[in-house]
Structure formats: C-alpha cells, structure tokens
Amino acid sequence: MRKIAFLILALFVVVNLVAETLVIKGSNTILPIAQRWVEAFKRYYPDLVVTLEGAGSSTGIKALFNNTADIANASRFLKPSEIEQMHEQGRYFVPIVIGYDGIAVIVNKSLPIDSIDRETLKKIYTGKVSTWNQIDPSLPKKRIAVYSRNTASGTFETWESKVLEGERMAPWVQMLESTQAEIEAIKRNPYAIGYVGFGYVTDEVKVLKVEGVAPEIGTILSGEYPISRPLFVFFDLSRFENTWPESGVVARYIRFIVSPEGQKLVKEAGYVPAYSISE
Amino acid sequence: MKKVLNLLFSNIVVLVSTIAIITLIAIFAMLIIESLPALRTIGWGFLTSGAWYPTYDDPEFGMLYMLLDSLILVGLTSLVVFPVSLGIALYSTEYATRAEREMVRSITELISGVPSVVVGMIGVLLIGPLMLKMGAWTPFNLLNATLSLTILTLPYAVSLIVESLQGVDPILREGVLALGSSKIKAAAMIIRGAKHEILYSFILIVNRILGETMVVLMVAGGAAMLPTSLFDPIRPLTAAIASEMGEVELGSLHYSALFLAGVVLLIISAGITMVAEYVIRRGKRWLTG
C-alpha cells in the first residue's frame, strides 16, 4: 500500500517537473486578446500550464526583468530607461507588434455633430467645457454627459495617453463598468459622449470622425486615425542564448499569436490585427 | 450520557462562537494591515482631499467626495425609507385587517428576496429613462440611486419595524384605548414602547444602505464629485472599491488605498452602531431613574 502511494507521489512530482509552463503578464488592454490566445493555444497543448495576469504594461516589463514572466504584454513600447536597463544587463527584449488599438468616439445618434478634434475632446474630458453649445453654438445648450471606462480598463489607459495627455479627468466624468454599459447609456442619453474600443461599436450610436478621420481598419493601420496605438508582446531573447528560439513553448506561442488564427482572435477581441487573417 | 451530551453541545457552541469572533477579528486585522501602506504614504490626505486619481503617473487618493457621496446617499435614502416604512408597519399592525396584514407581509417577503442586481436593472431600465424625461442630464444620478435603494431596503425595513411593533405588550394598547384615548394616541404609545427596537432597526437599515454595492455601481453614475443637485451623478465608496478592485495590481498603493476605503466604511458603520447603543443605554437609565 505504501509502495503504491509512494509511486503515485513520485509520478506526480515527475509530471509536474515535465509539464511546461508559460507565464504571461502585462497590459490590461491586451488582456482580452491574451485570454483568447491562451484558450486557443491550450487546445493544441492541453498539458501546458499557463498563468495569465493583467496588471499594466510596466508590471509586465518589470516581470521580464525579474524573470518572473516569459511573455510581457505591453500597450506601449519600452521606455528609454527600460532600454538602458536592458543594455546594462546585456539583454534583449524582442518587440512584436501584434495589433492596433483604435478607440472610437461615440455620441447619441440624434446629436447634430459628425466630427471632433482631439483638443476639444481633451477640453470635454478635463472639464474645460461642460455644455455642447460651448463647442459649437449650433449645438443644444445642454450639459454634456461625459462617460468613460473605469480606470481598470485598458481602453482607459489608451485614452489617458492619447487624449488627456496626462491631464486629469473632470470629477463629473462618469466611470462605467463595461463597454456595453457605455453604449447602452449613450444610446439612451441624447447629450452623452463616450469612447469605446473600435471593435465594439454598434449602429445604435454615432461614431465621430476625429480630426476629420473616421476610425476604420485602414485608417488605424495607416496611423491616420489619431486615437490608436500599436500593441506589443515582448520576450527575452537572452534566455535563448541570443538566438531566435525555434522550439520550446515561447517559440510556439509567438508563432501562434502572429498566425492567421491568432490574428483572428485579435479581431475578435475588438482590435485591429497587425497581420493577415486569411489562411 | 446526558452529561456527556450536554458537555459536547456546550463545547461545540463555544467553538462555533469562537470561530465567528476570530473571523471578525481577522477581517478587521486584514483590512487594517492591507491599508497601512496607503495610510503611511497618503497620511490624512485621503480624508482632506476629494481628488481620486489612482492610476495617473502622479496618483492621488482623496476619498472625501466619495465618502460624502456615500453619506449623502445614506441620508437621503433614510429620509425616504424611515417614515414610509414606519407608516406601513404602523398601518399593518394597528389598522389593517388580518387579510391586509397578510398581504403586506407576503409582499414585503417577496420583494426582500429580490437580488440587488435585479433592483439595479430596474434602476437602469425603468428609472434611468424616467430621469432623462424629467430633464436630468444623466440617467444615473443621486435621485436614481436613492429610489433604487429605497426599493431594495423598504421591504426589509418594513418587516424589521413590524417585528419591533409586535414586540410591544398589547396590554399597553388596550390600556390606552380603555382610558378613552384616540387610536392615534395608542399608536404613538406603541411607537414609544418599541422605540429602542425601532432605533435598532433603523441602524440595521442604515448599515445596509451604506454597504450596498451592486445597486450603486449600476445606477449612481460613477462620478466622484460633490453633487449640487439630485440629478448629479455620484460615486459612493463601495462602488469605487467594487469597480477598481478587480484589476488593481496586488500590493500596490492603489490596492492598499482601496482597503483603506473599506476600513473607513467599517469605522462609520461601527460608529453609527456604537452611538445608537449609547443613546439607548442612556435612554434606559432615564427611564429607570
């Protein structure tokens, strides 16, 4: 009896040692994509143990430095200080652009406005204007109901960097818990404005042009649409003796995420894929 | 055998109540330990500033406005719930026929079983559009939160107060009536007789409103501002905790600040309870001389 127990225990230990692990950390923006990737990737490798954590781009990159993650998701490129630190340690974090995040500005369909610029958006969100007729006298003299995603969301991160440019939101900006809630609120409120990930827009609301450019796959990919940014995945090449890994779990994962199947999931999560999605 | 059983039973009871007490202390301890880093870094700033910008490069953790939002909401909702529930309870114990009393009882029981997320949906889908029709600039605001919370807590309040009123010895009522007083006078006597229990009920209700999270997350608006009208959106502390706890980085200052918000809520709730107990005890001393 004891022998059997011991055998089982030994087997368990061996399996655990052999089982491959993949630790992914980083941006909340990329989290919905990464969740889909991990789910699909595990169908090919059911024994793989994956840990996925979204705690911000900086945390992901820090985890690469500390060797506590294999993959870092980041909605921004490395900061100069991070590049210096990387050089000092003789390491190389490979950046892979995996898609683009475009944010659509939406209003109620009945509001007679079609286009807005970033300066005005900043004024609305920082509280320098509070009624619609302050933007354009032909608009109704009504208070703007300003909606935002809550600070936990990656969309908020992008908005903060691309529109607010570090300035603070006015206290009356209403934080909503989900993109659906935001669309629902704007659909019902004729004087509301909000922003959602490009992929979530429905025809129940009106999408505004920003600086004269409408958010479309083409304008986001070309960089014409101003409220968009590339999304990155980093891995540490120095862990593979500075040669491109062709086998192993990290190599397989990287290959998967840029494959048409992986890129389709980028689109599914509401973002613009960086590579072709047709087989 | 009987002795053994008795001993066993009393030990189990002691064990269970010890576990309950330890859990309570552990919750307190955990909240306080987790909130210490924030308290050390922010100092009293969290109570003197209303600027809550936890994710910016230069973060600020001022909770004053959200705290006041919580208190304003509690005050307004209590203002509606207390008199209405007292009225319903009084009617059902003093004036109602047996059938009516049964009806009130079953309706309140039925509604008090409704989950708060459903009440939140009522606020979103029914009260929200109504707010816009009334001219509000946003459907989710202080008034919507007050009405939704009233729907949520009124049945609970009614059943608590009915219970308090029923606890009064009927001899009191009969005596007052026999002395030739009016029915209103008798009802007033009943309320006086049950005033401590009613006060306790009110405290339970206040704590329920203060701690309610789902409804305020859905219908209060989520703007950490000081409301100047009933139509302004607000963001009570509980909503902020629920909204931000999910994605916050473990161990960060923001994480700790959310725990600090929890401690603040706990202190307020404990404070209200303690003040009420003090009032009741002093009241009793007056009564007994």
CSV table of C-alpha atoms in Angstrom, one decimal, chain B:
chain,number,residue,atom,x,y,z
B,1,MET,CA,-24.8,10.1,29.0
B,2,LYS,CA,-26.9,13.2,29.3
B,3,LYS,CA,-24.0,15.0,30.9
B,4,VAL,CA,-21.6,14.0,28.1
B,5,LEU,CA,-24.1,15.2,25.5
B,6,ASN,CA,-24.5,18.5,27.4
B,7,LEU,CA,-20.8,18.9,27.7
B,8,LEU,CA,-20.3,18.1,24.0
B,9,PHE,CA,-23.0,20.5,22.9
B,10,SER,CA,-21.7,23.4,25.0
B,11,ASN,CA,-18.2,22.8,23.7
B,12,ILE,CA,-19.5,22.9,20.1
B,13,VAL,CA,-21.3,26.1,20.8
B,14,VAL,CA,-18.2,27.7,22.3
B,15,LEU,CA,-16.1,26.5,19.4
B,16,VAL,CA,-18.5,27.9,16.8
B,17,SER,CA,-18.8,31.3,18.5
B,18,THR,CA,-15.1,31.4,18.9
B,19,ILE,CA,-14.7,30.8,15.2
B,20,ALA,CA,-17.1,33.6,14.5
B,21,ILE,CA,-15.3,36.1,16.8
B,22,ILE,CA,-11.9,35.1,15.4
B,23,THR,CA,-13.2,35.6,11.8
B,24,LEU,CA,-14.5,39.0,12.7
B,25,ILE,CA,-11.2,40.0,14.3
B,26,ALA,CA,-9.3,38.5,11.3
B,27,ILE,CA,-11.3,40.6,8.9
B,28,PHE,CA,-10.6,43.7,10.9
B,29,ALA,CA,-6.9,42.8,11.1
B,30,MET,CA,-6.6,42.0,7.4
B,31,LEU,CA,-8.3,45.3,6.4
B,32,ILE,CA,-6.1,47.3,8.6
B,33,ILE,CA,-2.8,45.5,7.7
B,34,GLU,CA,-3.6,45.9,4.0
B,35,SER,CA,-4.5,49.6,4.3
B,36,LEU,CA,-1.4,50.5,6.4
B,37,PRO,CA,0.9,51.2,3.4
B,38,ALA,CA,-1.6,53.7,2.0
B,39,LEU,CA,-2.1,55.3,5.3
B,40,ARG,CA,1.6,55.7,5.7
B,41,THR,CA,2.1,57.2,2.2
B,42,ILE,CA,-1.0,59.3,2.0
B,43,GLY,CA,-1.3,60.3,5.6
B,44,TRP,CA,-4.6,62.1,6.4
B,45,GLY,CA,-4.7,63.3,2.8
B,46,PHE,CA,-7.3,60.7,2.0
B,47,LEU,CA,-9.8,62.5,4.2
B,48,THR,CA,-9.0,66.1,3.3
B,49,SER,CA,-8.9,65.8,-0.5
B,50,GLY,CA,-11.6,64.7,-2.9
B,51,ALA,CA,-9.3,64.1,-5.9
B,52,TRP,CA,-9.3,60.4,-6.6
B,53,TYR,CA,-6.9,59.7,-9.5
B,54,PRO,CA,-5.4,56.4,-8.6
B,55,THR,CA,-3.9,55.4,-11.9
B,56,TYR,CA,-2.2,58.5,-13.0
B,57,ASP,CA,1.6,58.9,-13.0
B,58,ASP,CA,1.3,61.1,-10.0
B,59,PRO,CA,-1.5,59.4,-8.3
B,60,GLU,CA,-3.9,61.0,-5.8
B,61,PHE,CA,-6.1,59.1,-3.3
B,62,GLY,CA,-8.5,61.6,-2.0
B,63,MET,CA,-11.7,59.9,-0.8
B,64,LEU,CA,-13.5,62.9,0.7
B,65,TYR,CA,-16.0,63.3,-2.1
B,66,MET,CA,-16.8,59.6,-2.4
B,67,LEU,CA,-17.2,59.4,1.3
B,68,LEU,CA,-19.6,62.3,1.3
B,69,ASP,CA,-21.4,60.8,-1.7
B,70,SER,CA,-21.9,57.7,0.5
B,71,LEU,CA,-23.2,59.7,3.4
B,72,ILE,CA,-25.5,61.9,1.3
B,73,LEU,CA,-27.0,58.8,-0.3
B,74,VAL,CA,-27.5,57.2,3.1
B,75,GLY,CA,-29.1,60.3,4.4
B,76,LEU,CA,-31.5,60.8,1.5
B,77,THR,CA,-32.5,57.2,1.3
B,78,SER,CA,-33.1,57.0,5.1
B,79,LEU,CA,-35.2,60.2,4.8
B,80,VAL,CA,-37.5,58.3,2.4
B,81,VAL,CA,-37.3,54.8,3.9
B,82,PHE,CA,-37.7,55.6,7.6
B,83,PRO,CA,-41.1,57.4,7.6
B,84,VAL,CA,-42.5,55.3,4.8
B,85,SER,CA,-41.6,52.0,6.4
B,86,LEU,CA,-42.8,53.2,9.8
B,87,GLY,CA,-46.1,54.2,8.3
B,88,ILE,CA,-46.6,50.9,6.5
B,89,ALA,CA,-45.6,49.0,9.6
B,90,LEU,CA,-47.9,51.0,11.8
B,91,TYR,CA,-50.8,50.5,9.4
B,92,SER,CA,-50.2,46.8,9.2
B,93,THR,CA,-50.0,46.3,13.0
B,94,GLU,CA,-52.6,48.9,14.2
B,95,TYR,CA,-55.2,49.4,11.5
B,96,ALA,CA,-55.1,46.6,9.0
B,97,THR,CA,-57.4,43.7,8.9
B,98,ARG,CA,-55.9,40.3,9.1
B,99,ALA,CA,-56.1,39.8,5.3
B,100,GLU,CA,-54.4,43.2,4.7
B,101,ARG,CA,-51.7,42.3,7.2
B,102,GLU,CA,-51.0,39.1,5.5
B,103,MET,CA,-50.8,40.9,2.2
B,104,VAL,CA,-48.3,43.4,3.4
B,105,ARG,CA,-46.3,40.5,5.0
B,106,SER,CA,-46.2,38.4,1.9
B,107,ILE,CA,-45.4,41.3,-0.4
B,108,THR,CA,-42.5,42.5,1.7
B,109,GLU,CA,-41.2,39.0,2.0
B,110,LEU,CA,-41.5,38.5,-1.7
B,111,ILE,CA,-39.7,41.8,-2.6
B,112,SER,CA,-37.0,41.4,0.0
B,113,GLY,CA,-35.9,38.2,-1.8
B,114,VAL,CA,-35.1,40.1,-5.0
B,115,PRO,CA,-31.4,40.1,-5.6
B,116,SER,CA,-29.8,43.6,-5.6
B,117,VAL,CA,-28.6,43.2,-9.2
B,118,VAL,CA,-32.3,42.9,-10.3
B,119,VAL,CA,-33.1,46.1,-8.4
B,120,GLY,CA,-30.1,47.6,-10.2
B,121,MET,CA,-31.6,46.6,-13.5
B,122,ILE,CA,-34.9,48.3,-12.6
B,123,GLY,CA,-32.8,51.4,-11.9
B,124,VAL,CA,-31.1,51.1,-15.3
B,125,LEU,CA,-34.0,50.2,-17.4
B,126,LEU,CA,-37.0,51.9,-15.8
B,127,ILE,CA,-35.8,54.8,-13.5
B,128,GLY,CA,-33.0,55.8,-15.8
B,129,PRO,CA,-35.1,56.8,-18.8
B,130,LEU,CA,-37.6,58.4,-16.4
B,131,MET,CA,-34.7,60.6,-15.2
B,132,LEU,CA,-34.0,61.8,-18.7
B,133,LYS,CA,-37.6,62.6,-19.2
B,134,MET,CA,-37.6,64.6,-16.0
B,135,GLY,CA,-34.8,66.7,-17.6
B,136,ALA,CA,-31.8,65.2,-15.9
B,137,TRP,CA,-28.5,65.4,-17.8
B,138,THR,CA,-27.6,61.8,-17.0
B,139,PRO,CA,-29.9,58.9,-16.2
B,140,PHE,CA,-27.7,57.6,-13.5
B,141,ASN,CA,-27.6,60.0,-10.6
B,142,LEU,CA,-28.2,60.6,-6.9
B,143,LEU,CA,-32.0,60.5,-7.3
B,144,ASN,CA,-31.9,57.3,-9.2
B,145,ALA,CA,-29.6,55.7,-6.6
B,146,THR,CA,-31.9,56.9,-3.8
B,147,LEU,CA,-35.1,55.5,-5.5
B,148,SER,CA,-33.4,52.2,-6.3
B,149,LEU,CA,-32.0,51.8,-2.8
B,150,THR,CA,-35.5,52.6,-1.5
B,151,ILE,CA,-36.9,49.8,-3.5
B,152,LEU,CA,-34.2,47.5,-2.2
B,153,THR,CA,-34.4,48.4,1.5
B,154,LEU,CA,-38.0,49.3,2.1
B,155,PRO,CA,-39.4,45.7,2.4
B,156,TYR,CA,-36.5,44.9,4.8
B,157,ALA,CA,-37.3,48.0,6.8
B,158,VAL,CA,-41.0,47.2,7.0
B,159,SER,CA,-40.5,43.7,8.2
B,160,LEU,CA,-38.0,44.8,10.9
B,161,ILE,CA,-40.2,47.5,12.2
B,162,VAL,CA,-43.4,45.3,12.1
B,163,GLU,CA,-41.4,42.9,14.3
B,164,SER,CA,-40.5,45.7,16.7
B,165,LEU,CA,-44.0,46.9,17.0
B,166,GLN,CA,-45.4,43.4,17.5
B,167,GLY,CA,-42.9,43.1,20.4
B,168,VAL,CA,-44.8,45.6,22.4
B,169,ASP,CA,-47.2,44.2,25.0
B,170,PRO,CA,-50.8,44.5,23.7
B,171,ILE,CA,-51.9,45.4,27.2
B,172,LEU,CA,-50.3,48.8,26.6
B,173,ARG,CA,-52.5,49.5,23.6
B,174,GLU,CA,-55.6,48.1,25.3
B,175,GLY,CA,-55.0,50.2,28.4
B,176,VAL,CA,-54.5,53.4,26.5
B,177,LEU,CA,-57.7,52.7,24.5
B,178,ALA,CA,-59.6,51.8,27.7
B,179,LEU,CA,-58.7,55.2,29.1
B,180,GLY,CA,-60.6,56.7,26.3
B,181,SER,CA,-57.6,57.9,24.1
B,182,SER,CA,-57.8,58.1,20.4
B,183,LYS,CA,-56.3,55.4,18.1
B,184,ILE,CA,-53.6,57.8,17.1
B,185,LYS,CA,-52.6,58.3,20.7
B,186,ALA,CA,-52.5,54.5,21.1
B,187,ALA,CA,-50.3,54.1,18.0
B,188,ALA,CA,-47.9,56.8,19.4
B,189,MET,CA,-47.7,54.9,22.7
B,190,ILE,CA,-46.9,51.7,20.8
B,191,ILE,CA,-44.1,53.5,19.0
B,192,ARG,CA,-42.8,54.9,22.3
B,193,GLY,CA,-42.9,51.4,23.7
B,194,ALA,CA,-40.9,50.0,20.8
B,195,LYS,CA,-38.5,52.9,20.3
B,196,HIS,CA,-35.3,51.0,21.1
B,197,GLU,CA,-36.2,48.2,18.8
B,198,ILE,CA,-37.1,50.7,16.1
B,199,LEU,CA,-33.8,52.5,16.6
B,200,TYR,CA,-32.0,49.2,16.2
B,201,SER,CA,-34.0,48.5,13.0
B,202,PHE,CA,-33.0,51.9,11.6
B,203,ILE,CA,-29.4,51.2,12.3
B,204,LEU,CA,-29.5,47.9,10.5
B,205,ILE,CA,-31.1,49.6,7.6
B,206,VAL,CA,-28.6,52.4,7.5
B,207,ASN,CA,-25.8,49.9,7.5
B,208,ARG,CA,-27.5,48.0,4.7
B,209,ILE,CA,-27.7,51.2,2.6
B,210,LEU,CA,-24.1,52.2,3.4
B,211,GLY,CA,-22.8,48.8,2.4
B,212,GLU,CA,-24.9,48.3,-0.6
B,213,THR,CA,-22.6,47.9,-3.6
B,214,MET,CA,-24.3,46.4,-6.7
B,215,VAL,CA,-27.1,48.9,-7.0
B,216,VAL,CA,-24.9,52.0,-6.6
B,217,LEU,CA,-22.4,50.6,-9.0
B,218,MET,CA,-25.1,50.3,-11.6
B,219,VAL,CA,-27.2,53.4,-11.1
B,220,ALA,CA,-25.3,56.1,-9.1
B,221,GLY,CA,-23.4,57.3,-12.1
B,222,GLY,CA,-19.8,56.7,-11.1
B,223,ALA,CA,-18.6,60.3,-10.9
B,224,ALA,CA,-16.5,61.1,-7.8
B,225,MET,CA,-18.0,64.6,-7.4
B,226,LEU,CA,-19.9,66.5,-4.8
B,227,PRO,CA,-23.5,66.6,-6.0
B,228,THR,CA,-25.1,70.1,-6.1
B,229,SER,CA,-28.5,68.7,-7.3
B,230,LEU,CA,-30.4,65.5,-7.2
B,231,PHE,CA,-29.6,65.0,-10.9
B,232,ASP,CA,-25.8,64.9,-10.4
B,233,PRO,CA,-24.0,61.6,-10.6
B,234,ILE,CA,-22.2,60.3,-7.6
B,235,ARG,CA,-19.8,57.6,-6.7
B,236,PRO,CA,-20.1,56.1,-3.2
B,237,LEU,CA,-17.0,54.4,-1.7
B,238,THR,CA,-18.5,50.9,-2.1
B,239,ALA,CA,-18.9,51.4,-5.9
B,240,ALA,CA,-15.3,52.6,-6.2
B,241,ILE,CA,-14.0,49.5,-4.3
B,242,ALA,CA,-16.1,47.2,-6.4
B,243,SER,CA,-15.2,48.9,-9.7
B,244,GLU,CA,-11.4,49.0,-9.1
B,245,MET,CA,-10.6,46.0,-7.0
B,246,GLY,CA,-10.9,43.6,-9.9
B,247,GLU,CA,-7.9,44.8,-11.9
B,248,VAL,CA,-5.7,46.6,-9.4
B,249,GLU,CA,-2.1,45.5,-9.1
B,250,LEU,CA,-1.7,43.4,-6.0
B,251,GLY,CA,0.3,45.1,-3.2
B,252,SER,CA,0.3,48.5,-5.0
B,253,LEU,CA,-0.6,51.7,-3.3
B,254,HIS,CA,-3.9,51.8,-5.2
B,255,TYR,CA,-4.7,48.3,-3.8
B,256,SER,CA,-3.9,49.5,-0.3
B,257,ALA,CA,-5.9,52.6,-0.8
B,258,LEU,CA,-9.0,50.5,-1.7
B,259,PHE,CA,-8.6,48.6,1.6
B,260,LEU,CA,-8.3,51.9,3.4
B,261,ALA,CA,-11.7,52.8,1.9
B,262,GLY,CA,-13.0,49.6,3.3
B,263,VAL,CA,-11.7,50.5,6.7
B,264,VAL,CA,-13.4,53.9,6.5
B,265,LEU,CA,-16.7,52.3,5.7
B,266,LEU,CA,-16.3,49.8,8.6
B,267,ILE,CA,-15.5,52.6,11.0
B,268,ILE,CA,-18.5,54.6,10.0
B,269,SER,CA,-20.8,51.6,10.3
B,270,ALA,CA,-19.3,50.6,13.7
B,271,GLY,CA,-19.5,54.2,14.8
B,272,ILE,CA,-23.2,54.5,14.0
B,273,THR,CA,-24.0,51.3,15.8
B,274,MET,CA,-22.0,52.4,18.9
B,275,VAL,CA,-23.6,55.8,19.0
B,276,ALA,CA,-27.0,54.2,18.9
B,277,GLU,CA,-26.2,51.8,21.6
B,278,TYR,CA,-25.0,54.7,23.8
B,279,VAL,CA,-28.2,56.6,23.1
B,280,ILE,CA,-30.3,53.5,24.0
B,281,ARG,CA,-28.4,52.8,27.2
B,282,ARG,CA,-28.7,56.5,28.3
B,283,GLY,CA,-32.4,56.4,27.5
B,284,LYS,CA,-32.8,53.3,29.7
B,285,ARG,CA,-31.1,55.0,32.6
B,286,TRP,CA,-33.5,57.9,32.3
B,287,LEU,CA,-36.4,55.5,32.3
B,288,THR,CA,-35.3,53.6,35.3
B,289,GLY,CA,-34.1,56.7,37.1
